[in-house]
Amino acid sequence: MIELRGVTKAWPGGAGVQALDLGVAEGECCALIGPSGCGKTTTLRLVNRLVEPDAGSIRIAGQDALRQDPVQLRRGIGYVIQEGGLFPHRRVGANVATVPALLGWDARRIAARVEEVLALVGLDPAQYRDRWPHQLSGGERQRVGVARALAADPPVLLLDEPFGAVDPLRRAQLQQEVLALLKRLRKTVLLVTHDVQEAVLLGDSLALMRGGRLVQHATPAEMLARPADGFVADFLGADRALTRLGLFRISDAARDAADAPGAPLPEATTLRDALAAMLERGVTALPVAEGGSLTLEAVLRSR
Amino acid sequence: MIAWLRANPDAFLDALVQHLALSGAGLAIGVALALPAALLLARRPVLAEWVSAGAGVLRTLPSLAVLAALLPLLGVGFTPSVVALALLALPPVLLHALVGLRGAEPAAVEAARGMGFTPLQSLLRVEVPLALPQIFAGLRTAAVQVVSGAALATFIGGGGLGDLVTQGMALLDIAQLQVGAIAIALLSLGTEGGFGWLQRRWERA
């Protein structure tokens, strides 16, 4: 759906992108990660041509993005930036209506769509439509930002550190909700984040960049299990094995038929949480609510 | 003073009307030049720097010096006075507008571009609305400067309340002088207060 081939962009101060090949399949979410200045944000901005490449080709939904009018191109791509980038002088409803209004939809269709997308992101339209952005919490602003990006129903969304300004307690829930929503709507997503946990949680694939180059592009499980080199391993963190266990659930692991003592865990528990429960209880087997038990052996084997 | 006003109501009203006409015309022309200039310069940061520096210099020149400098170029009377007042109004409006446009919340401007606003749409629908408080502050400063500066128009035959002061001095008519001086001061204070009130009212809206 998004196809970058040999894309190069040099900045005078460095931090550009060199000969980048990156593909994101339809309905998938690719998380761009890497240290500051690695070119991940530049890569994102190349896709909607906020940055013009020096060389290479960019195709979106089979169309050559570089031959389209950039303004028209951007109206067809959802864009969410940190804190939402809401217009402070426009109410929530008007913010959400931005792209449909640019596209010239009639007022009734816009109003209906605003209600629809606000409800999609979990905000009651009647309660939020007429508020000002400064009256919202960080999480609510971010939800409005996502609603605004979805308003004209673009097939592709670009998210630049979308949860950076949300307080950590609410972040996990918002991440889960947005992920579930984008999956349900079958959106193709390119996400920039500096948070490995967030990338692992949201990304169908991770693209790790360094110095303007793509170092490794793989599924989270693959990258965490087999980092391409020491840099990737370091970036993913010493606890990458634990991070990886967070990708699997008890239902993914081999189950022992024997019962185990203690309070049972539901199948949907991640292996990371299951391992933590074993450590906490000082046991090597846990009962599973749906039947049988999970052994430490099984957790280790699913590495 | 009251006696002088009773005796010369027409002279006072003429001077007041002239003063308001001078100020209004000067301010209007200054704003009409400065705001479009600010919009044109908003996308040209380097040029904007140079123009800002120039406007800064113009601002530091004493109003009387500007009037005197214009005398040989434009002669005396109403029109040269209006030109001088327009020059006085221009820098604050331009500088404030440029600062406001440059300072418009970067995230909102970035979002506007990223969602497919044309540069003109972004300027008129996002950057200008966000810069409005600054633009208004510039207008307020300019208005006060022009209203008080118009008192000097009398030196190049522009008329206004300054006439009462100069004539009062020439004739040693203290009452006339005081009427002129106090009227100028009240008008300036009123302008400041009036624009301030408008600004607060509008910010609350």
Coordinates of C-alpha atoms in Angstrom, one line a residue:
Chain A
M1 CA 0.0 0.0 0.0
I2 CA 2.9 2.3 0.8
E3 CA 6.0 1.6 -1.2
L4 CA 9.3 3.5 -0.9
R5 CA 12.0 2.6 -3.3
G6 CA 15.6 4.0 -3.1
V7 CA 14.3 7.2 -1.4
T8 CA 17.0 9.6 -0.6
K9 CA 16.8 13.0 1.1
A10 CA 19.9 14.9 2.2
W11 CA 19.7 17.7 4.7
P12 CA 22.5 20.2 5.1
G13 CA 22.9 19.2 8.7
G14 CA 22.6 15.5 8.2
A15 CA 19.7 13.4 9.6
G16 CA 18.4 12.7 6.1
V17 CA 17.4 9.4 4.6
Q18 CA 19.6 7.3 2.3
A19 CA 18.5 4.8 -0.3
L20 CA 15.5 3.7 1.8
D21 CA 13.4 0.8 0.7
L22 CA 10.3 0.3 2.8
G23 CA 6.9 -1.4 2.1
V24 CA 3.8 -1.4 4.2
A25 CA 1.1 -3.9 3.1
E26 CA -2.6 -2.9 3.1
G27 CA -4.2 -3.0 6.5
E28 CA -0.9 -3.3 8.3
C29 CA 0.8 -1.0 10.8
C30 CA 4.5 -0.4 10.4
A31 CA 6.3 1.3 13.3
L32 CA 9.4 3.3 12.5
I33 CA 11.8 3.3 15.4
G34 CA 15.3 4.5 16.0
P35 CA 17.3 7.0 18.0
S36 CA 16.7 10.8 17.5
G37 CA 17.9 12.1 14.2
C38 CA 17.8 8.6 12.6
G39 CA 15.5 9.9 9.9
K40 CA 12.2 8.3 11.0
T41 CA 10.2 11.5 11.1
T42 CA 11.7 12.5 7.7
T43 CA 10.6 9.2 6.3
L44 CA 7.1 9.7 7.5
R45 CA 7.0 13.3 6.1
L46 CA 8.3 12.0 2.7
V47 CA 5.2 9.9 2.4
N48 CA 2.8 12.9 2.4
R49 CA 5.5 15.1 0.7
L50 CA 5.9 17.5 3.5
V51 CA 9.5 16.6 2.6
E52 CA 10.4 16.2 -1.1
P53 CA 12.9 13.4 -1.8
D54 CA 16.0 14.1 -3.8
A55 CA 15.8 10.6 -5.4
G56 CA 13.7 7.5 -5.4
S57 CA 10.1 6.6 -5.9
I58 CA 7.1 6.7 -3.5
R59 CA 3.9 4.8 -4.4
I60 CA 0.7 4.9 -2.4
A61 CA -2.1 2.5 -3.4
G62 CA -0.2 1.8 -6.6
Q63 CA -0.2 5.5 -7.5
D64 CA 3.1 7.5 -8.0
A65 CA 2.8 10.0 -5.1
L66 CA 5.5 12.2 -6.6
R67 CA 3.4 12.9 -9.7
Q68 CA 0.4 13.9 -7.8
D69 CA -0.4 17.4 -6.6
P70 CA 1.0 17.4 -3.0
V71 CA -2.0 19.3 -1.6
Q72 CA -4.5 16.8 -3.1
L73 CA -2.2 13.9 -2.0
R74 CA -2.3 15.1 1.6
R75 CA -6.1 15.4 1.7
G76 CA -6.1 11.6 0.9
I77 CA -3.8 10.7 3.8
G78 CA -4.7 10.9 7.5
Y79 CA -2.1 12.7 9.5
V80 CA -1.8 12.8 13.3
I81 CA 1.0 14.6 15.1
Q82 CA 2.0 14.8 18.7
E83 CA -0.7 16.4 20.9
G84 CA -3.0 16.2 17.9
G85 CA -1.9 19.5 16.4
L86 CA -5.5 20.7 16.8
F87 CA -6.4 24.2 15.7
P88 CA -6.8 26.1 19.0
H89 CA -9.1 28.7 17.4
R90 CA -11.6 26.1 16.2
R91 CA -14.0 23.9 18.1
V92 CA -13.7 20.2 18.2
G93 CA -16.4 19.7 15.6
A94 CA -14.7 22.2 13.2
N95 CA -11.3 20.6 13.7
V96 CA -12.7 17.2 12.9
A97 CA -14.5 18.6 9.8
T98 CA -11.2 20.1 8.4
V99 CA -10.5 17.7 5.5
P100 CA -14.1 17.0 4.5
A101 CA -14.5 20.8 4.3
L102 CA -11.4 21.1 2.2
L103 CA -12.8 18.5 0.0
G104 CA -16.0 20.5 -0.4
W105 CA -18.5 18.1 1.2
D106 CA -21.9 19.6 1.9
A107 CA -22.7 20.7 5.4
R108 CA -25.1 17.9 6.2
R109 CA -22.7 15.2 5.2
I110 CA -19.9 16.8 7.2
A111 CA -22.0 17.1 10.3
A112 CA -23.0 13.5 10.1
R113 CA -19.4 12.3 9.5
V114 CA -18.2 14.4 12.5
E115 CA -20.6 12.7 14.8
E116 CA -19.6 9.3 13.3
V117 CA -15.9 9.6 13.8
L118 CA -16.1 11.3 17.2
A119 CA -18.2 8.2 18.3
L120 CA -15.6 5.9 16.7
V121 CA -12.8 7.4 18.9
G122 CA -14.9 7.1 22.0
L123 CA -16.0 10.7 22.4
D124 CA -19.7 11.5 22.8
P125 CA -20.4 13.9 19.9
A126 CA -23.1 15.8 21.8
Q127 CA -20.7 16.4 24.7
Y128 CA -17.5 17.2 22.8
R129 CA -18.4 18.7 19.4
D130 CA -18.7 22.3 20.7
R131 CA -15.7 22.3 23.1
W132 CA -12.5 24.1 22.5
P133 CA -9.3 22.2 22.2
H134 CA -7.9 23.9 25.4
Q135 CA -10.8 22.4 27.3
L136 CA -9.7 18.8 26.6
S137 CA -7.2 16.5 28.4
G138 CA -4.1 15.3 26.5
G139 CA -5.8 12.0 25.8
E140 CA -9.0 13.6 24.5
R141 CA -7.0 16.0 22.3
Q142 CA -5.3 12.9 20.8
R143 CA -8.6 11.2 20.2
V144 CA -9.9 14.3 18.4
G145 CA -6.6 14.3 16.4
V146 CA -7.3 10.7 15.3
A147 CA -11.0 11.5 14.6
R148 CA -9.8 14.4 12.4
A149 CA -7.4 12.1 10.5
L150 CA -10.2 9.6 9.9
A151 CA -12.8 12.1 8.9
A152 CA -12.5 11.8 5.1
D153 CA -11.9 8.0 5.5
P154 CA -8.4 7.9 4.0
P155 CA -6.9 4.4 3.4
V156 CA -3.5 5.5 4.7
L157 CA -2.7 7.1 8.1
L158 CA 0.6 8.7 9.2
L159 CA 1.0 8.9 13.0
D160 CA 4.0 11.0 14.3
E161 CA 4.5 10.2 18.0
P162 CA 0.8 10.1 18.5
F163 CA 0.7 9.2 22.1
G164 CA 3.7 11.1 23.3
A165 CA 1.8 13.7 25.2
V166 CA -0.7 11.4 26.8
D167 CA -0.2 10.7 30.5
P168 CA 1.3 7.2 31.0
L169 CA -1.6 5.8 32.9
R170 CA -4.0 6.5 30.0
R171 CA -1.6 5.8 27.3
A172 CA -1.9 2.0 27.3
Q173 CA -5.6 2.1 27.0
L174 CA -5.6 4.7 24.3
Q175 CA -3.0 2.7 22.3
Q176 CA -5.1 -0.4 22.5
E177 CA -8.3 1.4 21.5
V178 CA -6.7 3.2 18.5
L179 CA -5.0 0.0 17.4
A180 CA -8.2 -2.0 17.5
L181 CA -10.0 0.8 15.7
L182 CA -7.4 1.1 12.9
K183 CA -7.4 -2.7 12.5
R184 CA -11.2 -2.8 12.3
L185 CA -11.2 0.0 9.7
R186 CA -8.4 -1.9 7.8
K187 CA -6.2 1.3 7.6
T188 CA -2.6 1.1 6.5
V189 CA -0.6 2.9 9.1
L190 CA 2.9 4.3 9.3
L191 CA 3.8 5.2 12.9
V192 CA 6.8 7.0 14.2
T193 CA 7.7 6.4 17.9
H194 CA 10.7 6.4 20.1
D195 CA 9.1 4.0 22.5
V196 CA 10.0 0.3 21.8
Q197 CA 7.1 -1.0 23.9
E198 CA 4.6 1.1 21.9
A199 CA 6.2 0.0 18.6
V200 CA 5.9 -3.6 19.6
L201 CA 2.4 -3.2 20.8
L202 CA 1.1 -1.4 17.7
G203 CA 3.3 -2.5 14.9
D204 CA 2.7 -5.5 12.6
S205 CA 6.2 -4.8 11.6
L206 CA 9.0 -2.7 13.0
A207 CA 11.4 -0.7 10.8
L208 CA 14.5 0.3 12.8
M209 CA 16.5 3.1 11.4
R210 CA 19.9 4.5 12.1
G211 CA 21.7 7.4 10.4
G212 CA 19.2 7.6 7.6
R213 CA 19.3 4.0 6.8
L214 CA 17.0 1.1 7.4
V215 CA 18.8 -1.4 9.6
Q216 CA 16.2 -4.0 10.0
H217 CA 12.5 -4.4 9.0
A218 CA 10.8 -7.4 10.5
T219 CA 7.8 -8.5 12.6
P220 CA 8.3 -7.5 16.3
A221 CA 8.6 -11.2 17.3
E222 CA 11.3 -11.8 14.6
M223 CA 13.3 -8.6 15.4
L224 CA 13.1 -9.2 19.2
A225 CA 14.2 -12.9 18.7
R226 CA 16.9 -12.2 16.1
P227 CA 18.2 -8.6 16.1
A228 CA 20.2 -8.0 13.0
D229 CA 23.2 -6.7 14.9
G230 CA 24.4 -5.3 18.2
F231 CA 22.9 -1.9 17.6
V232 CA 19.4 -3.3 17.1
A233 CA 19.8 -5.5 20.1
D234 CA 20.9 -2.5 22.2
F235 CA 18.1 -0.4 20.9
L236 CA 15.5 -3.0 21.7
G237 CA 16.9 -3.2 25.2
A238 CA 18.3 -5.8 27.5
D239 CA 14.8 -6.9 28.4
R240 CA 13.9 -7.6 24.8
A241 CA 13.2 -11.3 25.6
L242 CA 10.6 -10.1 28.1
T243 CA 9.2 -7.6 25.6
R244 CA 8.9 -10.4 23.2
L245 CA 7.0 -12.6 25.7
G246 CA 4.5 -9.7 25.8
L247 CA 3.6 -10.5 22.2
F248 CA 2.2 -14.0 23.1
R249 CA -0.7 -15.1 25.2
I250 CA -1.2 -18.2 27.2
S251 CA -3.4 -19.5 24.4
D252 CA -0.4 -19.4 22.1
A253 CA 1.7 -21.7 24.3
A254 CA 1.7 -25.4 24.9
R255 CA -0.7 -26.4 27.7
D256 CA -0.2 -29.1 30.3
A257 CA -3.2 -31.2 31.1
A258 CA -2.3 -31.4 34.8
D259 CA -3.8 -29.0 37.2
A260 CA -1.7 -26.5 39.1
P261 CA -2.5 -24.9 42.5
G262 CA -3.3 -21.2 43.0
A263 CA -5.6 -18.6 41.4
P264 CA -6.1 -19.4 37.6
L265 CA -5.1 -16.9 34.9
P266 CA -7.3 -16.3 31.8
E267 CA -5.9 -17.5 28.5
A268 CA -5.7 -14.0 27.2
T269 CA -2.9 -13.2 29.7
T270 CA 0.4 -12.5 28.0
L271 CA 3.3 -14.8 28.6
R272 CA 5.2 -11.9 30.0
D273 CA 2.5 -11.4 32.7
A274 CA 2.3 -15.1 33.3
L275 CA 6.0 -15.3 33.8
A276 CA 5.8 -12.4 36.2
A277 CA 3.0 -14.2 38.1
M278 CA 5.3 -17.3 38.4
L279 CA 8.1 -15.1 39.8
E280 CA 5.7 -13.5 42.2
R281 CA 4.2 -16.7 43.4
G282 CA 7.5 -18.6 43.3
V283 CA 6.0 -21.5 41.2
T284 CA 6.8 -23.1 37.9
A285 CA 3.2 -23.9 36.8
L286 CA 0.1 -21.8 36.8
P287 CA -3.5 -22.9 36.4
V288 CA -5.4 -21.6 33.4
A289 CA -9.0 -20.5 33.8
E290 CA -10.0 -22.2 30.6
G291 CA -8.5 -25.5 31.8
G292 CA -5.1 -27.1 32.2
S293 CA -2.0 -25.3 33.3
L294 CA 1.0 -23.4 31.9
T295 CA 4.5 -24.5 32.9
L296 CA 7.7 -22.5 33.0
E297 CA 9.0 -25.1 30.4
A298 CA 6.2 -24.0 28.0
V299 CA 7.1 -20.4 28.5
L300 CA 10.8 -21.0 27.8
R301 CA 10.0 -23.1 24.7
S302 CA 7.9 -20.3 23.2
R303 CA 11.0 -18.1 23.0
Chain B
M1 CA -10.5 77.1 30.2
I2 CA -14.3 76.6 30.4
A3 CA -14.6 80.2 29.5
W4 CA -12.4 79.8 26.5
L5 CA -14.4 76.7 25.4
R6 CA -17.7 78.7 25.8
A7 CA -16.3 81.5 23.8
N8 CA -14.8 79.4 21.0
P9 CA -16.8 76.2 20.6
D10 CA -16.4 76.2 16.9
A11 CA -12.6 76.6 17.0
F12 CA -12.4 73.6 19.4
L13 CA -14.7 71.4 17.5
D14 CA -12.9 72.2 14.2
A15 CA -9.6 71.3 15.8
L16 CA -11.0 68.1 17.3
V17 CA -12.6 66.9 14.0
Q18 CA -9.4 67.7 12.1
H19 CA -7.4 65.8 14.7
L20 CA -9.7 62.8 14.4
A21 CA -9.6 63.0 10.6
L22 CA -5.8 63.2 10.6
S23 CA -5.5 60.2 13.0
G24 CA -8.1 58.1 11.3
A25 CA -6.6 58.7 7.8
G26 CA -3.1 58.1 9.0
L27 CA -3.9 55.0 10.9
A28 CA -6.1 53.6 8.1
I29 CA -3.3 54.1 5.5
G30 CA -0.7 52.7 7.8
V31 CA -2.7 49.6 8.5
A32 CA -3.7 49.2 4.9
L33 CA 0.0 49.1 4.0
A34 CA 1.3 47.2 7.0
L35 CA -1.1 44.2 7.1
P36 CA -0.8 43.1 3.5
A37 CA 3.0 43.6 3.8
A38 CA 3.0 41.3 6.8
L39 CA 1.0 38.7 4.9
L40 CA 3.4 38.9 2.0
L41 CA 6.4 38.7 4.3
A42 CA 5.1 35.8 6.4
R43 CA 6.5 33.2 4.0
R44 CA 9.8 35.0 3.4
P45 CA 11.7 34.9 6.7
V46 CA 14.9 36.5 5.4
L47 CA 13.2 39.4 3.8
A48 CA 11.0 39.7 6.9
E49 CA 14.1 40.1 9.0
W50 CA 15.3 43.0 6.9
V51 CA 12.0 44.7 6.8
S52 CA 11.6 44.2 10.6
A53 CA 15.0 45.8 11.2
G54 CA 13.9 48.8 8.9
A55 CA 10.6 49.1 10.7
G56 CA 12.5 49.1 14.0
V57 CA 14.6 52.0 12.9
L58 CA 11.6 53.9 11.7
R59 CA 10.0 53.3 15.1
T60 CA 12.9 54.8 17.0
L61 CA 12.8 58.1 15.0
P62 CA 11.1 60.8 16.9
S63 CA 7.7 61.8 15.4
L64 CA 8.8 65.4 15.1
A65 CA 11.9 64.4 13.2
V66 CA 9.8 62.5 10.7
L67 CA 7.5 65.4 10.2
A68 CA 10.4 67.8 9.7
A69 CA 12.1 65.4 7.3
L70 CA 9.0 65.2 5.2
L71 CA 8.5 68.9 5.0
P72 CA 10.8 69.6 2.1
L73 CA 9.5 66.5 0.3
L74 CA 5.8 67.0 0.7
G75 CA 5.3 70.5 1.7
V76 CA 2.8 71.6 4.4
G77 CA -0.8 70.9 5.1
F78 CA -3.2 68.0 5.7
T79 CA -1.8 65.4 3.3
P80 CA 1.8 65.5 4.4
S81 CA 0.6 65.2 8.0
V82 CA -1.4 62.1 7.1
V83 CA 1.6 60.6 5.3
A84 CA 3.8 61.2 8.4
L85 CA 1.2 59.6 10.6
A86 CA 0.8 56.6 8.3
L87 CA 4.6 56.2 8.6
L88 CA 4.2 56.3 12.4
A89 CA 1.4 53.7 12.4
L90 CA 3.2 51.3 10.0
P91 CA 6.0 49.9 12.2
P92 CA 4.0 48.7 15.2
V93 CA 1.3 47.1 13.1
L94 CA 3.9 45.4 10.8
L95 CA 6.2 44.3 13.6
H96 CA 3.4 42.9 15.8
A97 CA 1.7 41.1 12.8
L98 CA 5.0 39.5 11.8
V99 CA 5.7 38.4 15.3
G100 CA 2.2 37.0 15.6
L101 CA 2.4 35.1 12.3
R102 CA 5.8 33.8 13.0
G103 CA 4.8 32.6 16.4
A104 CA 1.5 30.9 15.3
E105 CA 1.5 27.5 17.0
P106 CA 3.9 25.4 15.0
A107 CA 1.9 22.2 15.6
A108 CA -1.2 23.7 14.2
V109 CA 0.6 25.1 11.1
E110 CA 2.3 21.8 10.5
A111 CA -1.0 19.9 10.8
A112 CA -2.7 22.4 8.4
R113 CA 0.0 21.7 5.8
G114 CA -0.1 17.9 6.4
M115 CA -3.8 17.8 6.0
G116 CA -3.8 19.5 2.6
F117 CA -4.3 23.2 3.2
T118 CA -2.8 25.2 0.4
P119 CA -0.2 27.8 1.6
L120 CA -2.8 30.6 1.2
Q121 CA -5.5 28.6 3.0
S122 CA -3.1 27.9 5.8
L123 CA -2.2 31.6 6.1
L124 CA -5.7 32.9 6.1
R125 CA -7.5 30.2 8.0
V126 CA -4.9 29.2 10.5
E127 CA -1.9 31.6 10.8
V128 CA -3.8 34.9 10.7
P129 CA -6.5 33.8 13.2
L130 CA -3.8 32.6 15.6
A131 CA -1.9 35.9 15.1
L132 CA -5.0 38.0 15.8
P133 CA -4.2 38.9 19.4
Q134 CA -0.8 40.2 18.3
I135 CA -2.2 42.0 15.3
F136 CA -4.7 43.7 17.6
A137 CA -2.0 44.7 20.0
G138 CA -0.1 46.3 17.1
L139 CA -3.2 48.2 16.1
R140 CA -3.7 49.5 19.6
T141 CA -0.1 50.7 19.9
A142 CA -0.3 52.3 16.5
A143 CA -3.6 54.0 17.3
V144 CA -2.2 55.6 20.5
Q145 CA 1.0 56.7 18.7
V146 CA -1.0 58.3 15.8
V147 CA -3.4 60.1 18.1
S148 CA -0.7 61.6 20.2
G149 CA 1.6 62.1 17.1
A150 CA -1.2 64.0 15.4
A151 CA -0.7 66.8 17.9
L152 CA 2.5 67.6 16.1
A153 CA 0.8 68.1 12.7
T154 CA 0.4 71.7 13.6
F155 CA 4.1 72.3 12.9
I156 CA 3.6 71.5 9.3
G157 CA 0.2 73.1 9.0
G158 CA -1.8 70.0 9.3
G159 CA -4.2 71.3 11.9
G160 CA -5.7 69.4 14.7
L161 CA -5.7 70.0 18.5
G162 CA -2.0 70.9 18.3
D163 CA -3.1 74.2 16.7
L164 CA -4.8 75.2 20.0
V165 CA -1.5 74.6 21.8
T166 CA 0.7 76.5 19.3
Q167 CA -1.7 79.4 19.0
G168 CA -2.1 79.5 22.8
M169 CA 1.7 79.7 23.1
A170 CA 2.0 82.4 20.5
L171 CA -0.8 84.5 22.0
L172 CA 0.2 83.6 25.5
D173 CA -3.4 82.4 25.9
I174 CA -2.9 79.9 28.7
A175 CA -6.6 78.8 28.6
Q176 CA -6.5 77.9 24.9
L177 CA -3.2 76.1 25.4
Q178 CA -4.5 74.1 28.3
V179 CA -7.7 73.1 26.4
G180 CA -5.6 71.8 23.5
A181 CA -3.1 70.0 25.8
I182 CA -5.8 68.4 27.9
A183 CA -7.9 67.4 24.9
I184 CA -4.8 65.7 23.3
A185 CA -4.0 63.9 26.5
L186 CA -7.6 62.7 27.0
L187 CA -7.9 61.6 23.4
S188 CA -4.8 59.5 23.7
L189 CA -5.9 57.9 27.0
G190 CA -9.3 57.3 25.5
T191 CA -7.8 55.6 22.5
E192 CA -5.6 53.4 24.7
G193 CA -8.6 52.6 27.0
G194 CA -11.0 52.0 24.1
F195 CA -8.8 49.6 22.2
G196 CA -7.9 47.8 25.4
W197 CA -11.6 47.4 26.1
L198 CA -12.3 46.1 22.6
Q199 CA -9.4 43.7 22.9
R200 CA -10.6 42.3 26.2
R201 CA -14.1 42.0 25.0
W202 CA -13.1 40.3 21.8
E203 CA -10.7 37.9 23.6
R204 CA -13.6 36.8 25.8
A205 CA -15.8 36.2 22.8

